[in-house]
CSV table of C-alpha atoms in Angstrom, one decimal:
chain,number,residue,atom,x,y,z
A,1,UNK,CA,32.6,0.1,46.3
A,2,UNK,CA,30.6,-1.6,43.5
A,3,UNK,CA,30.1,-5.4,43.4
A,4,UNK,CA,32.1,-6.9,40.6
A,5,UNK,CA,30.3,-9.4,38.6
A,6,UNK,CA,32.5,-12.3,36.3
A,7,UNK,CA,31.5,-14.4,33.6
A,8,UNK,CA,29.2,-16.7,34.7
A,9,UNK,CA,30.5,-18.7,31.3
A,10,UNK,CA,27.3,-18.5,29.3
A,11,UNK,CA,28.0,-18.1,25.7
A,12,UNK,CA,26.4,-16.9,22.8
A,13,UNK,CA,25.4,-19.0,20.3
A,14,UNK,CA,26.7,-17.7,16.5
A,15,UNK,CA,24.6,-18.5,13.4
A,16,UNK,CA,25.9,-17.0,10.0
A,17,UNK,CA,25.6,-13.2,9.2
A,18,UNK,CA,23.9,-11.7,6.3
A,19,UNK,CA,25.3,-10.0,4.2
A,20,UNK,CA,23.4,-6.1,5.6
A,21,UNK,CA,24.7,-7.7,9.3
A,22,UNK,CA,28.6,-7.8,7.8
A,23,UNK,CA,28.1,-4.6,6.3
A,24,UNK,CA,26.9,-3.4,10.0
A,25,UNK,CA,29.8,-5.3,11.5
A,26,UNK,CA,32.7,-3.9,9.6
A,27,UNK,CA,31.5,0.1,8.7
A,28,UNK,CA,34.2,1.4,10.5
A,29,UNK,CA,37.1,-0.9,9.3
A,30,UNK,CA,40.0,0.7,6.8
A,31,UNK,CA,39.0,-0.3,3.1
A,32,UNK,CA,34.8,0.2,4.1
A,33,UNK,CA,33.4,3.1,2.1
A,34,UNK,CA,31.8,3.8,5.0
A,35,UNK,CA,35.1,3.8,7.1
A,36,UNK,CA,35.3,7.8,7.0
A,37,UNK,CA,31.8,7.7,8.6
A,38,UNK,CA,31.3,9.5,12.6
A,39,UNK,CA,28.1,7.5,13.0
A,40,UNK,CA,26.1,4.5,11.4
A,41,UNK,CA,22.6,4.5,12.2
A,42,UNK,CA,20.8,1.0,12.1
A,43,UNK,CA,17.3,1.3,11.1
A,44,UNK,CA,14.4,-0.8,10.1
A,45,UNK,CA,11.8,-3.7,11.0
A,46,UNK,CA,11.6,-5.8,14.5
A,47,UNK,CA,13.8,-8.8,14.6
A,48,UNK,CA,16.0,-7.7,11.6
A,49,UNK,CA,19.4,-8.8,13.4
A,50,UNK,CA,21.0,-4.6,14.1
A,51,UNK,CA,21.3,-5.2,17.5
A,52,UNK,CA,23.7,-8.6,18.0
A,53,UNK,CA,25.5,-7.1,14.9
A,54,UNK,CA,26.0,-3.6,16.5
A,55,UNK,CA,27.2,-5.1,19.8
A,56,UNK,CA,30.1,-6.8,17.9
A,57,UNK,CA,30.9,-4.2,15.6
A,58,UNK,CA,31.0,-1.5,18.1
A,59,UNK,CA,33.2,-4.1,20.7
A,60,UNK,CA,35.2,-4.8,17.8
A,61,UNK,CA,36.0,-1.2,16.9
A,62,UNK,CA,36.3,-0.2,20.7
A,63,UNK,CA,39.0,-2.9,21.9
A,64,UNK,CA,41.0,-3.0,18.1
A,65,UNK,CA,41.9,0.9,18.5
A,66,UNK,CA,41.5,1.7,22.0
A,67,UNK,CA,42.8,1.0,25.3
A,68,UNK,CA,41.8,2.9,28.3
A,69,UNK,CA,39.0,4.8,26.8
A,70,UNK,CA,35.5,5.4,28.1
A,71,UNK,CA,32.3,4.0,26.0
A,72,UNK,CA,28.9,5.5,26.1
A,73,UNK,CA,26.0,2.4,26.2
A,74,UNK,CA,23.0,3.7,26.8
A,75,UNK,CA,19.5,2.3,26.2
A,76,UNK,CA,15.6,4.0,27.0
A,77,UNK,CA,15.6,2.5,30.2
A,78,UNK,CA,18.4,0.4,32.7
A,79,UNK,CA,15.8,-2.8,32.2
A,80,UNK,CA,15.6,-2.8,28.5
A,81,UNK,CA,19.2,-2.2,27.9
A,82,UNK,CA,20.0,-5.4,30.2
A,83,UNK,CA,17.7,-7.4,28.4
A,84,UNK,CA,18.6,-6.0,25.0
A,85,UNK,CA,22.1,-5.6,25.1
A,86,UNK,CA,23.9,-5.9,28.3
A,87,UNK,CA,23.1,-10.0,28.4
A,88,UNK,CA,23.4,-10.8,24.6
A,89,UNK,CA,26.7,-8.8,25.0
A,90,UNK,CA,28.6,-10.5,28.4
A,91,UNK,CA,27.6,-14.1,26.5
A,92,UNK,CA,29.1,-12.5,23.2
A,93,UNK,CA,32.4,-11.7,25.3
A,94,UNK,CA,32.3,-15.4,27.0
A,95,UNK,CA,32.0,-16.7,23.7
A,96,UNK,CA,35.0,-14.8,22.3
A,97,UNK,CA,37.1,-15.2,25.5
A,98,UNK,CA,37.3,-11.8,26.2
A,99,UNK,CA,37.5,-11.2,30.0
A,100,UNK,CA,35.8,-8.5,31.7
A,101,UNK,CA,34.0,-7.5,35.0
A,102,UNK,CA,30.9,-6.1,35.4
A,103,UNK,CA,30.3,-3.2,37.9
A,104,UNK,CA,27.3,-3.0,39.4
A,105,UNK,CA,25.1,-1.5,42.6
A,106,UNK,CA,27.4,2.0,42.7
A,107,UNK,CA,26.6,4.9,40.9
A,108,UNK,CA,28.2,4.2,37.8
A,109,UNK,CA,26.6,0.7,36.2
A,110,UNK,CA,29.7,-0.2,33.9
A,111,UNK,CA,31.6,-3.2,32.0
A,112,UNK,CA,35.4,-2.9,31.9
A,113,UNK,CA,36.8,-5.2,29.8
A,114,UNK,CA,40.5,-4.9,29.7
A,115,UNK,CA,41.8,-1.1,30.1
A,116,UNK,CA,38.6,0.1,28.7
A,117,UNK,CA,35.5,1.5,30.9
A,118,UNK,CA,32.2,1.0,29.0
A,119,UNK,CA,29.6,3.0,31.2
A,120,UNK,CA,25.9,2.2,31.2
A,121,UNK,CA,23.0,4.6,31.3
A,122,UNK,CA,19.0,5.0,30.5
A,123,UNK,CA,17.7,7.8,28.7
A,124,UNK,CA,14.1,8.1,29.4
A,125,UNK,CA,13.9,11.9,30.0
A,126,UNK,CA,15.2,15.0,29.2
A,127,UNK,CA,17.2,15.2,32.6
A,128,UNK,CA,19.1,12.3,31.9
A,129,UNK,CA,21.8,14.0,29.4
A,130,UNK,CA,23.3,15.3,33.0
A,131,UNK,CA,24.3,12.0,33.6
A,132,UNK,CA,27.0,12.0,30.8
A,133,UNK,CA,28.5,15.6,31.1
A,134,UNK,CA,31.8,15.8,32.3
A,135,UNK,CA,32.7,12.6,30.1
A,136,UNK,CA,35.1,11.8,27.6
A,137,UNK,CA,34.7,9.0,25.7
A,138,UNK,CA,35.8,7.0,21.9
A,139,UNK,CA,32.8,6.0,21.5
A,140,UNK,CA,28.8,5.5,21.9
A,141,UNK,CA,26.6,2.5,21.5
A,142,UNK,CA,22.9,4.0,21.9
A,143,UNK,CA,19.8,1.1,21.9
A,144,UNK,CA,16.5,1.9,20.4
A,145,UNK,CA,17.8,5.4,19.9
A,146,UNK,CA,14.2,7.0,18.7
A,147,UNK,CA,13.1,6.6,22.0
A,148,UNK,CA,15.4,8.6,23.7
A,149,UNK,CA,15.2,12.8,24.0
A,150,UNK,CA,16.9,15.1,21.3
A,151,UNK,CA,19.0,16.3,24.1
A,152,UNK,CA,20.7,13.1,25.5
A,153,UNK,CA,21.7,12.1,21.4
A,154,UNK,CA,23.4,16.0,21.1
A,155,UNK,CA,25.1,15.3,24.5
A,156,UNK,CA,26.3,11.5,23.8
A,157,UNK,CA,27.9,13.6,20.6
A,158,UNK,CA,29.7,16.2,22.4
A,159,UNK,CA,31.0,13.9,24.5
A,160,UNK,CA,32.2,11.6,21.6
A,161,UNK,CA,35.7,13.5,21.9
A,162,UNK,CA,38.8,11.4,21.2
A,163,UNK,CA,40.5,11.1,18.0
A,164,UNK,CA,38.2,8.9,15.9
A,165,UNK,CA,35.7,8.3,17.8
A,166,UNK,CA,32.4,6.7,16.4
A,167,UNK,CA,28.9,6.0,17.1
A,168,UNK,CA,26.3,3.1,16.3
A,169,UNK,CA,22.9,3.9,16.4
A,170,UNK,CA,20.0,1.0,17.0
A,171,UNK,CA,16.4,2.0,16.2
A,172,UNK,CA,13.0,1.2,14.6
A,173,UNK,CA,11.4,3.8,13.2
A,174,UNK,CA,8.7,6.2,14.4
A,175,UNK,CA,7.0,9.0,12.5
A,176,UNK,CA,8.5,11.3,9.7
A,177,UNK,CA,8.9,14.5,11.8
A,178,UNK,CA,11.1,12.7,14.5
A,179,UNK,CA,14.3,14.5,15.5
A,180,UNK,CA,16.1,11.4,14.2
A,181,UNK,CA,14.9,11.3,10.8
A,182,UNK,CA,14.5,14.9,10.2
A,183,UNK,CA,18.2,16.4,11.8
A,184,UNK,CA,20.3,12.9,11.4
A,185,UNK,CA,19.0,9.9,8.3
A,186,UNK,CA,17.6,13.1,6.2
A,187,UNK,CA,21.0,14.4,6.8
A,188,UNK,CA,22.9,11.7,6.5
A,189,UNK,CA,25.5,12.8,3.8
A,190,UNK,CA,26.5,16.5,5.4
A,191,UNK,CA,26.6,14.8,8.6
A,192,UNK,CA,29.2,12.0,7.4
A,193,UNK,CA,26.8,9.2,9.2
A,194,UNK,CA,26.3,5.8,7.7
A,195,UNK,CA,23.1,4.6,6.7
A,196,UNK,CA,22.2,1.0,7.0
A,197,UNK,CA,18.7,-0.3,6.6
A,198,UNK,CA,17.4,-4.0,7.8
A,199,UNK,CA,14.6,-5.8,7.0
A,200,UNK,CA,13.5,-9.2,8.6
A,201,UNK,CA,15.0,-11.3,5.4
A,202,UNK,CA,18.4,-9.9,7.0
A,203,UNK,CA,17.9,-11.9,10.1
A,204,UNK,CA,18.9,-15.4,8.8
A,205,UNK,CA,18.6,-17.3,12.4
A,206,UNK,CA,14.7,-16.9,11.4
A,207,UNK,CA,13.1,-19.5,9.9
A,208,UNK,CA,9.9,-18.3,7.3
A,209,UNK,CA,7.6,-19.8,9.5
A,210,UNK,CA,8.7,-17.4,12.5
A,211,UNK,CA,9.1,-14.2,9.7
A,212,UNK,CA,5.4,-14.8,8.8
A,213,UNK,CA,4.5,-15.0,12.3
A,214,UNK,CA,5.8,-11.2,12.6
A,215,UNK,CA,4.4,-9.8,9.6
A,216,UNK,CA,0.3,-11.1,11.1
A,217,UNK,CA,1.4,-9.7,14.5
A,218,UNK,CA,1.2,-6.0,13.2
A,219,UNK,CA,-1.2,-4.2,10.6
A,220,UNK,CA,-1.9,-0.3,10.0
A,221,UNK,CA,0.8,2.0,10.9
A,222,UNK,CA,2.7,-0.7,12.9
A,223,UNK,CA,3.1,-3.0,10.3
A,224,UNK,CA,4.6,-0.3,8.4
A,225,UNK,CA,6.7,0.6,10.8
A,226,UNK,CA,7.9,-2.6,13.0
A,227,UNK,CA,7.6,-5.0,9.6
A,228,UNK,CA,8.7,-2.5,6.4
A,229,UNK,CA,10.6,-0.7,8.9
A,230,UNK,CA,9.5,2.9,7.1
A,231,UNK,CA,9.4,6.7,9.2
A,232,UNK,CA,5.6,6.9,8.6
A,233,UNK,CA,2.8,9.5,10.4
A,234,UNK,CA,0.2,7.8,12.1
A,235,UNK,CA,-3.4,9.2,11.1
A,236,UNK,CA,-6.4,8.6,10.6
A,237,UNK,CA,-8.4,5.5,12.4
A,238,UNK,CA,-6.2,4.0,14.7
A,239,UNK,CA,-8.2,0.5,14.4
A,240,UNK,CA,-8.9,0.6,11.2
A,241,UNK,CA,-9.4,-3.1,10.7
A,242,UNK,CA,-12.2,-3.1,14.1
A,243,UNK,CA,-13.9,-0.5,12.0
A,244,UNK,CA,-14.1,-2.3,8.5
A,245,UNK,CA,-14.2,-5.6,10.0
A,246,UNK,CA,-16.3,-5.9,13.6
A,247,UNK,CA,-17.8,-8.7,12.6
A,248,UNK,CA,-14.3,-10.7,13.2
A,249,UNK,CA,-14.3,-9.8,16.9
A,250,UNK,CA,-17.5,-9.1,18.2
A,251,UNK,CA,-19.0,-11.9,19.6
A,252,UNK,CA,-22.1,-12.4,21.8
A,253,UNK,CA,-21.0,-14.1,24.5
A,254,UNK,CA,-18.1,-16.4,25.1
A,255,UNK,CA,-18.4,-19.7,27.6
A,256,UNK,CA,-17.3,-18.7,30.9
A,257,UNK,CA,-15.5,-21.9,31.3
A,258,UNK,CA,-12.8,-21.2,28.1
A,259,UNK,CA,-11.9,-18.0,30.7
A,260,UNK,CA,-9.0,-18.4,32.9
A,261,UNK,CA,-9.2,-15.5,34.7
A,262,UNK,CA,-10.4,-12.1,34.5
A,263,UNK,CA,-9.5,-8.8,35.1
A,264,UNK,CA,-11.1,-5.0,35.2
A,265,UNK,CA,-9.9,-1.6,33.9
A,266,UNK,CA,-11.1,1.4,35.6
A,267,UNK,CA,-10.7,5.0,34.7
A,268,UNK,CA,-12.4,7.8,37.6
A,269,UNK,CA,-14.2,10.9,34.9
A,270,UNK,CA,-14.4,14.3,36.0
A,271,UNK,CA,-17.0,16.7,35.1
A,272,UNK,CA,-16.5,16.8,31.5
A,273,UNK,CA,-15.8,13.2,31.3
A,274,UNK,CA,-17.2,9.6,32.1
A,275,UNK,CA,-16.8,6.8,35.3
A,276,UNK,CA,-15.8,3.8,32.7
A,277,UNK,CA,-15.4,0.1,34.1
A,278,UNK,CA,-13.6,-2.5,31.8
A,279,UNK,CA,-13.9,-6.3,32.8
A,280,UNK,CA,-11.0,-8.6,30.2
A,281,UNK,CA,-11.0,-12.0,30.3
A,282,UNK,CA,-8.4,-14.3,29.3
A,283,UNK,CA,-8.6,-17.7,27.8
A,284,UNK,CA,-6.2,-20.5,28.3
A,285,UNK,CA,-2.9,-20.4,27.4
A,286,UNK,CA,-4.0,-16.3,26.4
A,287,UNK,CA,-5.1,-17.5,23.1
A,288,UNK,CA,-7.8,-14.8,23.0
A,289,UNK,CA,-8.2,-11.6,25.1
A,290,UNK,CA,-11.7,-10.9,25.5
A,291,UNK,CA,-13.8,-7.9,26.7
A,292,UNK,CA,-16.6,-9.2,29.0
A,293,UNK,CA,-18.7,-6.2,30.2
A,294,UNK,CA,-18.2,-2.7,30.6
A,295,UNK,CA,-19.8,0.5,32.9
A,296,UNK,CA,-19.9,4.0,31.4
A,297,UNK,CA,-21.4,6.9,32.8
A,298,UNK,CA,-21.2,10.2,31.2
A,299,UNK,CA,-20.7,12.8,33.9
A,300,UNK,CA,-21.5,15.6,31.0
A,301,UNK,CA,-24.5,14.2,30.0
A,302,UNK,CA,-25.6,12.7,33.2
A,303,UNK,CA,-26.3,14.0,36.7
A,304,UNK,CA,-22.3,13.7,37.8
A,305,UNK,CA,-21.8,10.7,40.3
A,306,UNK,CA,-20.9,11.2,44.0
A,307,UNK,CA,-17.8,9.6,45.5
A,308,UNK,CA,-19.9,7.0,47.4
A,309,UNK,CA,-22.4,6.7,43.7
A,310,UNK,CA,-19.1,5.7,41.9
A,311,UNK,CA,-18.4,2.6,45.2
A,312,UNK,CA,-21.7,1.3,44.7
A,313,UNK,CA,-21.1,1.3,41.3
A,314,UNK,CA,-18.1,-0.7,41.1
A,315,UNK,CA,-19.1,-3.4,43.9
A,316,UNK,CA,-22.2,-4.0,42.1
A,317,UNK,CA,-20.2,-4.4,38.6
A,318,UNK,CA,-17.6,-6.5,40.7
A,319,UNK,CA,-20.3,-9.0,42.0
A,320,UNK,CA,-21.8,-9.2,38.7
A,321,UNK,CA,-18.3,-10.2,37.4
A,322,UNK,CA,-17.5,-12.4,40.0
A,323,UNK,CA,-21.1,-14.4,39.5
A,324,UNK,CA,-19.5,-16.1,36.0
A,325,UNK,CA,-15.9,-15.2,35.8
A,326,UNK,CA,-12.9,-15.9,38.6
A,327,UNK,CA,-11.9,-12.2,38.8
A,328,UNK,CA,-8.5,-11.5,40.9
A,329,UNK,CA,-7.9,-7.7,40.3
A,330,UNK,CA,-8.8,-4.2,39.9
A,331,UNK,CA,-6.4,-1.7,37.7
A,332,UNK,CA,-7.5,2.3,39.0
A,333,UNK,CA,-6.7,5.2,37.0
A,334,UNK,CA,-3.4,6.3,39.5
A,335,UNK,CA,-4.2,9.9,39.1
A,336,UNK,CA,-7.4,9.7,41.8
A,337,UNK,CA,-5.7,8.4,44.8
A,338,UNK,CA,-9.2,9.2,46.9
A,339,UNK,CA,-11.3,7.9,44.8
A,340,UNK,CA,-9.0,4.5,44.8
A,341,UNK,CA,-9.0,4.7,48.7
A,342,UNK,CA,-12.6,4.7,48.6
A,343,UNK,CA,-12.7,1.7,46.3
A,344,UNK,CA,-10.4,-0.1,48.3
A,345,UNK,CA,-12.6,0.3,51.2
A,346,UNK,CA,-16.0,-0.5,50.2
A,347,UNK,CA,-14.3,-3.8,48.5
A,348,UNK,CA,-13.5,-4.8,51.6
A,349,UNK,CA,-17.2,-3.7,53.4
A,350,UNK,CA,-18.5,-6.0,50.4
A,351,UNK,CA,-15.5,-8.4,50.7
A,352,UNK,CA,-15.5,-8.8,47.4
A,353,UNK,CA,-11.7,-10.0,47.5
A,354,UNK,CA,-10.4,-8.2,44.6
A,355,UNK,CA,-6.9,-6.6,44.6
A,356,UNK,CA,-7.6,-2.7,43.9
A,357,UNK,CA,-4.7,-1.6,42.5
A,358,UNK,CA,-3.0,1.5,40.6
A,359,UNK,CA,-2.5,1.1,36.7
A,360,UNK,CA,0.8,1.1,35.4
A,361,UNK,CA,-0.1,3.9,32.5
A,362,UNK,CA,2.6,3.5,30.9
A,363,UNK,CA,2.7,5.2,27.1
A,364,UNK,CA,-0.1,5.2,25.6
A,365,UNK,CA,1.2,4.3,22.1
A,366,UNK,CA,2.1,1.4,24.1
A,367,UNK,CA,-1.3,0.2,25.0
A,368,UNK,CA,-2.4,1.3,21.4
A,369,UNK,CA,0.5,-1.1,19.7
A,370,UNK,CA,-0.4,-4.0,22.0
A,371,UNK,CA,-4.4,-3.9,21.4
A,372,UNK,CA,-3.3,-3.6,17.3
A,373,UNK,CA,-1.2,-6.4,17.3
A,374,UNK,CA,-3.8,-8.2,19.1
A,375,UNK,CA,-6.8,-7.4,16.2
A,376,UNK,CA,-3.7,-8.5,13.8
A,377,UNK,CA,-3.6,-11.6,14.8
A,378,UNK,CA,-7.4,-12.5,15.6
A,379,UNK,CA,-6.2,-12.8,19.3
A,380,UNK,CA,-9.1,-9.8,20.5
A,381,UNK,CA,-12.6,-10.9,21.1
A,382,UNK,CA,-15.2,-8.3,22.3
A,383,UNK,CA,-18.7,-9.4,23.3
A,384,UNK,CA,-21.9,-7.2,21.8
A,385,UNK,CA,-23.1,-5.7,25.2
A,386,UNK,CA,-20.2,-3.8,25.3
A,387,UNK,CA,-21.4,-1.1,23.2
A,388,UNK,CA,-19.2,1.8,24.4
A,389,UNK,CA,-16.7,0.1,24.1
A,390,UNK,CA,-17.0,-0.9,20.4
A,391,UNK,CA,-18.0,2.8,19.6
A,392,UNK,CA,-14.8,3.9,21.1
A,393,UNK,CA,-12.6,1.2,19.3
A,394,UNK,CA,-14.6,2.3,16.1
A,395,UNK,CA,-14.2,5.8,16.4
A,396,UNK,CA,-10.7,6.5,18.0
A,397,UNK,CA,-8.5,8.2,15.5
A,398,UNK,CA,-4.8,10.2,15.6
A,399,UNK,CA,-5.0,14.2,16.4
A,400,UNK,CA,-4.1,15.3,12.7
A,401,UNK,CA,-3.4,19.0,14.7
A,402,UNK,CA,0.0,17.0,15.9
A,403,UNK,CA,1.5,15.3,13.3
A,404,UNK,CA,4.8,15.0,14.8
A,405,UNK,CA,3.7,12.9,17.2
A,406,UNK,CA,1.5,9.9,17.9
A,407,UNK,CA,-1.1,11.4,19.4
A,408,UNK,CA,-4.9,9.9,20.6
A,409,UNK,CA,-7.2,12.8,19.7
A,410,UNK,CA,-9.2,13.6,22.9
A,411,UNK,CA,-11.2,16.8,22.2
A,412,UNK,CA,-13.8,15.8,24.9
A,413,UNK,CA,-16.4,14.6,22.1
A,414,UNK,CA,-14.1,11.2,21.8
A,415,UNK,CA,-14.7,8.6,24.4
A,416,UNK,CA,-11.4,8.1,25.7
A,417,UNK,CA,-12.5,6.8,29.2
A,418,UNK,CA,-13.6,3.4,27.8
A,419,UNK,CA,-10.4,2.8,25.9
A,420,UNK,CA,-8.4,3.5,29.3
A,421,UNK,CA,-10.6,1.4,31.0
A,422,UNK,CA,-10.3,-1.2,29.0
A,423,UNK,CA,-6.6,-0.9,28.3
A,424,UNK,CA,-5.6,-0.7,32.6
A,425,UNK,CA,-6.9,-4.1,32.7
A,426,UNK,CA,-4.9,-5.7,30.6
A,427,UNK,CA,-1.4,-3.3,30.3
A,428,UNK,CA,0.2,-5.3,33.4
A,429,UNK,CA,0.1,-8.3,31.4
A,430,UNK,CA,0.3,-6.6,28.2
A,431,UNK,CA,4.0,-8.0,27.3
A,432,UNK,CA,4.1,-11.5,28.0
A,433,UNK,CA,0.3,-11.7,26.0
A,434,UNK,CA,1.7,-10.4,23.3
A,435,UNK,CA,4.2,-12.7,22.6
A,436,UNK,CA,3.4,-16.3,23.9
């Protein structure tokens, strides 16, 4: 049986809605001229305010004209929809008064507040529409839906099948061609969905001092995207502003003692490709995130490096790391599971007491949205020695062969193994650098 979890009496604190948020919270509601609507769709910047405002408007609809129904809540992955909606929306029913018991550790993650069953579910891949057939449900709440598969959206529709049922949909946007704006805003009218659009001003909890703050956090296609909340293509340079500007963030050196730590990158090349070693510092308090010194070998232009050639390489790049900077790990490429056991053991013939670990590779539009942000705000520092390095960040630009998606162009002319490199060392801190 599934642990039951209470209220643990937290409640959310309620500032004013604007007036887009009371348009989001009452769509649905007789007298609306959106109230004939299946679906609204809530699009737009960061930090506009669509998700607290969905969360009440679709628990609002959901206990006002149902009772013992089954609710879709579904987000890209278990972790994100706890921190994005699951919390906000158990101190949302504490602050109402609304009882409820959360189900959790079984099979079937779900919140049950009064007859009602609201089940829980990621949807990071295209398997995971299995998980909802053989569902009926009133109603669907799906979280940053532009990240989640074509599939799992149809699915979540189909199984939308009780009398007047509705859906919200949460999302910021991506690139023009995406299912979402092509098949459902594009189509908005013949599909009877609601659209509702959000912009930071629509968030009045934030003060201009912390809407400012957004808008230098992004430039290029993010800012477009994250701040003006638009569905544009991403082409072109992807750092533009490292290529017109270097001058802001190369540097030619940086005093050892303003590093707090430092960590190194590595991506293994194959015969085509290059061995690339990334070393990052970071300053106190992660004011600035600073690449310190690099290795590249070229294995098409160069004589092609032997397992044991690619160890010696790395202890001698660790010891001359270690000399001026307090490095504590090593993030591997997790494809080359030999090569990383070979690292792994000559560190510890050289006990160079680094942690050789595997690099979370997560998406790589990721990685790309966390170093842009970074250049936005003046926070990436990159000293002159590292010249493949600044060729790479110089050079990288969008595949303009796939416009429908955000793709790196790697035609085996672009240097892609210094941008891995560089971006391993610093992706399992990535998050909480970005936004201290």
């Amino acid at each position: 049986m599934p642990k039951k979890h209470k209220s643990s009496g937290q409640e959310f604190a309620f500032l004013p809605f604007s007036p887009q948020q009371q348009r989001l919270l009452h769509w649905w509601r007789p007298g609306s001229p959106y109230a004939g609507c299946d679906m609204m769709i809530a699009d737009g910047s960061i930090r506009s305010g669509k998700t607290i405002a969905c969360i009440c408007s679709f628990l609002q609809f959901a206990q006002s004209n149902y009772s013992g129904q089954n609710f879709i809540v579904a987000g890209k992955t278990i972790g994100a929809l706890k921190k994005n909606v699951i919390n906000p929306m158990l101190q949302i029913l504490c602050a109402w008064h609304w009882p409820y018991v959360y189900h959790r550790g079984g099979q079937d993650n779900s919140i049950e507040i009064g007859d009602n069953m609201y089940y829980l579910y990621e949807a990071n891949n295209e398997t995971s529409q299995n998980k909802l057939q053989g569902l009926t449900a009133a109603g669907a709440y799906l979280d940053e839906a532009a990240l989640m598969p074509e599939n799992f959206l149809s699915q979540a529709i189909g199984r939308c099948s009780v009398a007047g049922a509705k859906m919200w949909l949460n999302c910021n946007p991506a690139g023009p061609h995406h299912y979402l704006n092509e098949e459902y805003i594009k189509k908005a009218d013949s599909k009877n969905i609601c659209l509702l659009h959000f912009g930071l001003d629509d968030n009045l909890t934030l003060s201009q001092q912390t809407k400012d703050k957004y808008r230098r956090m992004y430039n290029g296609v993010y800012y477009k995207r994250n701040i003006l909340g638009l569905w544009v293509a991403a082409d072109g340079l992807i750092y533009p502003d490292f290529a017109d500007h270097p001058e802001e963030y190369i540097l030619d050196d940086y005093a050892p003692g303003n590093i707090m730590y430092a960590t190194i990158g590595v991506d293994f090349g194959g015969t085509t490709s290059a061995h690339s070693f990334t070393l990052t510092g970071y300053s106190r308090g992660y004011k600035d995130v600073v690449v310190l010194d690099e290795y590249y070998h070229n294995n098409r232009k160069n004589e092609r490096l032997s397992p044991s050639d690619v160890d010696k390489a790395f202890v001698d790049f660790v010891r001359r790391a270690k000399s001026r900077y307090r490095v504590t790990e090593a993030y591997c490429d997790s494809a080359e599971q030999t090569l990383i056991q070979g690292l792994t053991a000559a560190a510890m013939r050289a006990h160079l007491g680094v942690g050789i670990l595997n690099a979370k590779k997560g998406p790589i539009n990721d990685r790309i949205a966390f170093y842009t942000s970074l250049m936005a705000q003046r926070r990436f520092k990159i000293l002159s020695r590292c010249k493949h390095t600044i060729s790479a960040l110089e050079e990288a630009v969008y595949d303009d062969k796939q416009q429908t998606k955000d793709i790196r162009l790697d035609d085996g002319r672009m240097n892609i193994d210094s941008l891995d490199s560089m971006e391993y060392s610093t992706e399992a801190m990535q998050d909480q650098i970005l936004y201290l």
